[in-house]
mmCIF file of C-alpha atoms in Angstrom:
data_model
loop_
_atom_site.group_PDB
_atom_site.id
_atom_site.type_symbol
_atom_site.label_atom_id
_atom_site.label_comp_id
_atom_site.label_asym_id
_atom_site.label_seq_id
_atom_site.Cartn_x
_atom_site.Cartn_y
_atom_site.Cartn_z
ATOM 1 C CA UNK A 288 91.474 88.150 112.239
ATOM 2 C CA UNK A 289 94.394 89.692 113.843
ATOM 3 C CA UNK A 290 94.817 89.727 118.000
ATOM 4 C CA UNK A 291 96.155 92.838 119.586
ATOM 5 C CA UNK A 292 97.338 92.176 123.171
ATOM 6 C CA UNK A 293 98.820 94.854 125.222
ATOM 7 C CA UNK A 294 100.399 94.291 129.060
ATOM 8 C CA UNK A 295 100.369 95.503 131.300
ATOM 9 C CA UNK A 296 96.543 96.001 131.589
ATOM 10 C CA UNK A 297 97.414 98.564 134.600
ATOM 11 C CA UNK A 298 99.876 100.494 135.472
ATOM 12 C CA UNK A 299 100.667 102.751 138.477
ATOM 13 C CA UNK A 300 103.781 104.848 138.647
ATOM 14 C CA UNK A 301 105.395 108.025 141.158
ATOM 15 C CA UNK A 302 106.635 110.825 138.678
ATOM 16 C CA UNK A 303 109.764 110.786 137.737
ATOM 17 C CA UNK A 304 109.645 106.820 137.032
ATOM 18 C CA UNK A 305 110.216 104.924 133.568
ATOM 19 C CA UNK A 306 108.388 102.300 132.115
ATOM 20 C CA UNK A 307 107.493 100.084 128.629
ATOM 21 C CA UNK A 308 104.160 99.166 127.199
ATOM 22 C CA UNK A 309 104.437 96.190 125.438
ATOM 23 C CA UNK A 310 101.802 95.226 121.978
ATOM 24 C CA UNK A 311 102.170 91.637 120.486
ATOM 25 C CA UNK A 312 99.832 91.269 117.394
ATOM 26 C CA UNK A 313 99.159 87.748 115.809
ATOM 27 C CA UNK A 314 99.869 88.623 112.295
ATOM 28 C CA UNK A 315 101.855 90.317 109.867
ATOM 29 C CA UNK A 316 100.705 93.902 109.545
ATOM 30 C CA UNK A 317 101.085 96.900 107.249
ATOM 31 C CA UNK A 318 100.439 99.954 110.020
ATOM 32 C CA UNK A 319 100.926 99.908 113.603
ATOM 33 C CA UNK A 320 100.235 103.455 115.652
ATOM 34 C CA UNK A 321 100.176 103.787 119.499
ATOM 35 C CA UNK A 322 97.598 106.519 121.173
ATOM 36 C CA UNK A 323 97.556 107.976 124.556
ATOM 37 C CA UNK A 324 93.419 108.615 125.292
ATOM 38 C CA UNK A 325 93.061 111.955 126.946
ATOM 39 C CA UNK A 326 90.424 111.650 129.780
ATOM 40 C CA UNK A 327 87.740 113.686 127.668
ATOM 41 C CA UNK A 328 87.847 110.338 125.112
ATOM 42 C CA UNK A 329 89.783 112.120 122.179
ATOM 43 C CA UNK A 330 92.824 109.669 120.961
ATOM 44 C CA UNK A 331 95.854 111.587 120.517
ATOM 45 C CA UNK A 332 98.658 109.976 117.900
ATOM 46 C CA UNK A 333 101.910 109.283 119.208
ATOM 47 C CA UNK A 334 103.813 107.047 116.592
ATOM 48 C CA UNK A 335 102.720 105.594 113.700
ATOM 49 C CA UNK A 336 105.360 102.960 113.701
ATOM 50 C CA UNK A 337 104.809 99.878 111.620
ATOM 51 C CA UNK A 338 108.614 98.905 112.087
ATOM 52 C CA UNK A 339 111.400 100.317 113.379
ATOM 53 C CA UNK A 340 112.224 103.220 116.209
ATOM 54 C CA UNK A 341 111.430 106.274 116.664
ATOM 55 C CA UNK A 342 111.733 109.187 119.227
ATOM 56 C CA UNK A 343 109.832 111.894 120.415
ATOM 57 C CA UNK A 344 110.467 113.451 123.502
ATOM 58 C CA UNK A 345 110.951 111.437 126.468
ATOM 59 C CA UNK A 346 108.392 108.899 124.648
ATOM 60 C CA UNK A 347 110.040 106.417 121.854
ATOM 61 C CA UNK A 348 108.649 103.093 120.091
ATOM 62 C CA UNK A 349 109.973 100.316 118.700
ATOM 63 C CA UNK A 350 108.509 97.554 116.386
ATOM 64 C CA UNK A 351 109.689 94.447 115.587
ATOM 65 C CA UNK A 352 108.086 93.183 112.898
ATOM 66 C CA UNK A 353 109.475 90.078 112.653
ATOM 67 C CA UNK A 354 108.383 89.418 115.895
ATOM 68 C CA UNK A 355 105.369 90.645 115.949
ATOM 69 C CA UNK A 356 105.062 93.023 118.960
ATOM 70 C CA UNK A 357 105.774 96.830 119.438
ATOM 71 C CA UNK A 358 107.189 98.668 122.621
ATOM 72 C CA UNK A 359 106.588 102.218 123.846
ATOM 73 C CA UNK A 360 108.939 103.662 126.082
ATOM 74 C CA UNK A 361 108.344 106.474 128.638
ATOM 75 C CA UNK A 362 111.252 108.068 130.603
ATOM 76 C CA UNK A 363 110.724 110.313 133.509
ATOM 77 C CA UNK A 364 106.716 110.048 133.591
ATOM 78 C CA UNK A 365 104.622 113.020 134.345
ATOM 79 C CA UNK A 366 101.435 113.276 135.611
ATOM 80 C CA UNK A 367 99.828 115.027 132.523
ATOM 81 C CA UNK A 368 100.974 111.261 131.088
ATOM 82 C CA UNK A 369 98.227 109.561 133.289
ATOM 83 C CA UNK A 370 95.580 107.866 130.432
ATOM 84 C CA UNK A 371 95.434 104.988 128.984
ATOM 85 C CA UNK A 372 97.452 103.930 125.802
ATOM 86 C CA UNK A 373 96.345 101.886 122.955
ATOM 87 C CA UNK A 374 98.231 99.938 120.311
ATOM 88 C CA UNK A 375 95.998 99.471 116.600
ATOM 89 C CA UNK A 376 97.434 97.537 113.797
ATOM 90 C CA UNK A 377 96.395 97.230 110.764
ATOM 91 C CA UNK A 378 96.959 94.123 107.895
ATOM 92 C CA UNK A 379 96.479 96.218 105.201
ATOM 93 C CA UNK A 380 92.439 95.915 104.776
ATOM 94 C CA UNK A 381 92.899 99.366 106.228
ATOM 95 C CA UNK A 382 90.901 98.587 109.543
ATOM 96 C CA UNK A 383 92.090 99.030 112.212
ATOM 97 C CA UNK A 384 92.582 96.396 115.154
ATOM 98 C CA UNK A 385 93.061 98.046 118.656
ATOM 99 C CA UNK A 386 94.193 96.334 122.024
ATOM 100 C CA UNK A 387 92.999 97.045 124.820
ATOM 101 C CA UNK A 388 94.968 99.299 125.939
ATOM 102 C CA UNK A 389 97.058 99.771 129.366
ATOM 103 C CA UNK A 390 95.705 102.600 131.879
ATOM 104 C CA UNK A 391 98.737 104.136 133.288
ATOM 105 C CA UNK A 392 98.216 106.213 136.699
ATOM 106 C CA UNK A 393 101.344 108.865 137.780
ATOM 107 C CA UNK A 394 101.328 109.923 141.049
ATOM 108 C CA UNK A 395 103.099 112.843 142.639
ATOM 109 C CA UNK B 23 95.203 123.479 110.327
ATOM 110 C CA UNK B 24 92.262 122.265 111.365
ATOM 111 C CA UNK B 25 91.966 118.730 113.181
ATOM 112 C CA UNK B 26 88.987 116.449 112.748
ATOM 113 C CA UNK B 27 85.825 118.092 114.035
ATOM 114 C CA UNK B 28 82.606 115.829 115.293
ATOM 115 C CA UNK B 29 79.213 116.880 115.650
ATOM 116 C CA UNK B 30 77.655 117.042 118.448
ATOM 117 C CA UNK B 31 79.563 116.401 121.003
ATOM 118 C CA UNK B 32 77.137 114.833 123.721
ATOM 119 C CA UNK B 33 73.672 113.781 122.996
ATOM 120 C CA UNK B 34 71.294 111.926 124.592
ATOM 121 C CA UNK B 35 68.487 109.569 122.629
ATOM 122 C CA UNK B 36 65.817 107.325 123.913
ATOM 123 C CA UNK B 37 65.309 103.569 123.161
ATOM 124 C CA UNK B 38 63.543 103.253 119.324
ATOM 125 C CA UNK B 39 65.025 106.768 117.987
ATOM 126 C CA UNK B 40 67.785 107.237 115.618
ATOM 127 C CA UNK B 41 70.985 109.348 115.677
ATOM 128 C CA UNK B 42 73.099 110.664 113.023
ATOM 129 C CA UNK B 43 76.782 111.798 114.134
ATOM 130 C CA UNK B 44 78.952 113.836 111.574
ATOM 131 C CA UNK B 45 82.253 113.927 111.113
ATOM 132 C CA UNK B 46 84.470 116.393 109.202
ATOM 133 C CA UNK B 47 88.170 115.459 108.287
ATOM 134 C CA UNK B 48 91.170 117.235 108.243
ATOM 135 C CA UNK B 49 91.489 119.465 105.185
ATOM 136 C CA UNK B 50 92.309 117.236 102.243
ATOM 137 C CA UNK B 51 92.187 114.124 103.676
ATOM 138 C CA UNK B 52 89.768 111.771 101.855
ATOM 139 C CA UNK B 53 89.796 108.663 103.932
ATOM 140 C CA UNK B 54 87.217 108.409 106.817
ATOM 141 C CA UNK B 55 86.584 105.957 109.380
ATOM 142 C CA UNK B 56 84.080 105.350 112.675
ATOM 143 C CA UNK B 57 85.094 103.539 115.626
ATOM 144 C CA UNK B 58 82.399 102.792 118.499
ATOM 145 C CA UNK B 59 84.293 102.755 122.179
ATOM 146 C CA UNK B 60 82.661 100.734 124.766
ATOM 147 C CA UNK B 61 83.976 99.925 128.485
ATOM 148 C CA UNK B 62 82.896 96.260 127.600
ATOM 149 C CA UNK B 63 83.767 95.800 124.201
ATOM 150 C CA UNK B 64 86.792 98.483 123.756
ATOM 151 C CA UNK B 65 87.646 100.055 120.352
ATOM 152 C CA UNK B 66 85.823 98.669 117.343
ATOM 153 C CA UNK B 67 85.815 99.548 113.801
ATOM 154 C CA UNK B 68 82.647 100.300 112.670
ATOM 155 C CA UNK B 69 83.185 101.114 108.700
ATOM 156 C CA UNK B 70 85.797 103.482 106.582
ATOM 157 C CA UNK B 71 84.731 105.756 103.185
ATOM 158 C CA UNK B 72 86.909 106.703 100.790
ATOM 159 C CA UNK B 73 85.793 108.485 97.825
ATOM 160 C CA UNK B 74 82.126 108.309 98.875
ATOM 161 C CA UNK B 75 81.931 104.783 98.946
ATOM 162 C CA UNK B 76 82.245 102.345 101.992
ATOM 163 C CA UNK B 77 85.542 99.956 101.601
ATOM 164 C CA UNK B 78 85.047 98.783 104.795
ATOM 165 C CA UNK B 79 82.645 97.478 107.260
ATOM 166 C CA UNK B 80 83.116 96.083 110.729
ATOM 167 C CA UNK B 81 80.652 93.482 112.332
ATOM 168 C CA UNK B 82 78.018 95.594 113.632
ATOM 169 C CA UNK B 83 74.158 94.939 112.503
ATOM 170 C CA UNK B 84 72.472 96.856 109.367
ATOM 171 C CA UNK B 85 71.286 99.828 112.382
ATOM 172 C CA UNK B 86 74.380 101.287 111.864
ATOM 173 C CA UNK B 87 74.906 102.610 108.432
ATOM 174 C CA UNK B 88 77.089 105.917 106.946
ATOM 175 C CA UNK B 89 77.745 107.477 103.937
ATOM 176 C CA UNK B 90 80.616 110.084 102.555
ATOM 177 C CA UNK B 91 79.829 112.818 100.930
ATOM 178 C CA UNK B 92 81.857 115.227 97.491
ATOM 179 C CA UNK B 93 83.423 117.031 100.129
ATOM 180 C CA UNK B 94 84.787 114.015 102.201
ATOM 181 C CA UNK B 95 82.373 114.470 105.363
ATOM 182 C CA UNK B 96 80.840 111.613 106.705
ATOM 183 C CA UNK B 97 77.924 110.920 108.566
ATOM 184 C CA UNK B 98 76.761 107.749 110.389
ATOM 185 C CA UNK B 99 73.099 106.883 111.797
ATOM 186 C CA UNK B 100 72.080 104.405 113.630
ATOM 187 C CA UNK B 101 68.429 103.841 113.792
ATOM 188 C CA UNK B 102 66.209 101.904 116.587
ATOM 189 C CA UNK B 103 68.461 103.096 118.970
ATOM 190 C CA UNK B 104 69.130 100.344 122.024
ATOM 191 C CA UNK B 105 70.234 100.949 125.447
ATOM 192 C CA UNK B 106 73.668 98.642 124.014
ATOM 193 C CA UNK B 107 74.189 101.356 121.626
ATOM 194 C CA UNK B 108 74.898 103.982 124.303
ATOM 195 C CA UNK B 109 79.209 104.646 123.685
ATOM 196 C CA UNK B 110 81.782 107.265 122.677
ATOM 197 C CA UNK B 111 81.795 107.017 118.537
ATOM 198 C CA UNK B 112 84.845 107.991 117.178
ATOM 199 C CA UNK B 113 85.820 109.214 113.452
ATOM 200 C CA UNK B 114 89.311 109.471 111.644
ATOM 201 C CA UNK B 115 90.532 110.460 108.588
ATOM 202 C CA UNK B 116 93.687 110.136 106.701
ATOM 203 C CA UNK B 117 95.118 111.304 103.441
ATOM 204 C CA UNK B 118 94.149 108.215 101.955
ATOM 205 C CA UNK B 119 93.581 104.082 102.533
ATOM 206 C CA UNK B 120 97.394 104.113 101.231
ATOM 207 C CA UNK B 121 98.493 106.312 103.692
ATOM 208 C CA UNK B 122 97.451 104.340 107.323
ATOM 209 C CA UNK B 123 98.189 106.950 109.767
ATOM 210 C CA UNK B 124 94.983 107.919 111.320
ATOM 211 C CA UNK B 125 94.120 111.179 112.730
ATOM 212 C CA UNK B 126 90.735 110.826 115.324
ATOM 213 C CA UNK B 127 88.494 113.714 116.552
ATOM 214 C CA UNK B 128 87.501 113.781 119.712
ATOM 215 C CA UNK B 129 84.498 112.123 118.872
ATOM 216 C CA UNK B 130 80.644 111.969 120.436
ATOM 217 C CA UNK B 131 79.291 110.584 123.362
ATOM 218 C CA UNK B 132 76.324 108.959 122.996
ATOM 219 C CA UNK B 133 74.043 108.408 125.850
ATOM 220 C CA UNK B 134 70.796 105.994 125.559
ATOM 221 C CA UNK B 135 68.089 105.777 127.865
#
């Protein structure tokens, strides 16, 4: 089956800082969506991006298809962004694969 | 409009009982799923319903069943609960299979002693 690998694995930032989350996925796939875990468990959707970019704030994604990864940007990081963030892909057998995940920590 | 609502929220079971966790999608969406969060094992799909039938399963033994009902709710058990069992179980729904964008609730917590 398909291997989701997201990196970092941790992440620790002071406010105001940028950074990308990187997904590389071993196979072709039909849906990709990233998710920011809230710290009472609930997954909150940020893109559903299976290719292409997209914007939303001062978070975007892009995925590469062709390549096989995904990247999600954050500019100017808050604190309310501390969580972790998953990437799930799907290959069309509409079950989803997720990584696991990078915990991202802003201080301050 | 309503998001995806789980029942109950936090529950506690003993080794040997069973549980059943219900899920109800968002308003006309007709595609369910369950997903079993772990700190050793992460996300994992457990199985997705579509029209009241399973489409879907993930690799979990027979304890863990579900089943869809008319009005697109779900509800999973899993019976002879074991201490392993104890995670956060997740549900999503979507418009359809087609559709892929998943929508989760905030899911229940599952304790096992």
């Amino acid at each position: 089956g398909i291997q989701v690998e997201q990196s970092p694995p941790d992440l620790i930032l002071q406010e105001g800082a940028n950074s990308t989350l990187r997904c590389n996925f071993s196979d072709s796939v039909n849906n990709l969506q990233w998710f920011h875990q809230n710290p009472w468990g609930q997954l909150i959707n940020l893109f559903y991006i299976p290719s292409g970019t997209k914007q939303n704030g001062r978070l975007s994604a892009t995925t590469v298809a062709t390549e096989r990864y995904s990247l999600l940007y954050i500019s100017s990081s808050q604190t309310t962004d501390s969580g972790v963030y998953f990437c799930a892909v799907d290959s069309g057998t509409y079950k989803y694969i997720f990584g696991t995940g990078t915990r991202l920590k802003v201080l301050a | 409009k309503a998001g995806v609502t789980q029942t109950p929220r936090y529950l506690i079971k003993t080794r040997g009982q069973q549980v059943t966790l219900s899920c109800s999608p968002i308003s006309g969406h007709r595609s369910v799923s369950w997903y079993q969060q772990t700190p050793g094992q992460g996300l994992q799909f457990l199985f997705e319903y579509f029209s009241e039938t399973q489409r879907n399963k993930g690799n979990f033994p027979g304890r863990f069943s579900g089943r869809q009902f008319s009005n697109s709710r779900s509800e999973m058990n899993v019976s002879t609960l074991e201490l392993g069992d104890s995670a956060l179980y997740l549900c999503a729904s979507s418009p359809s299979p087609n559709t892929g964008e998943l929508f989760f609730g905030e899911g229940s917590r599952l304790t096992v002693l």
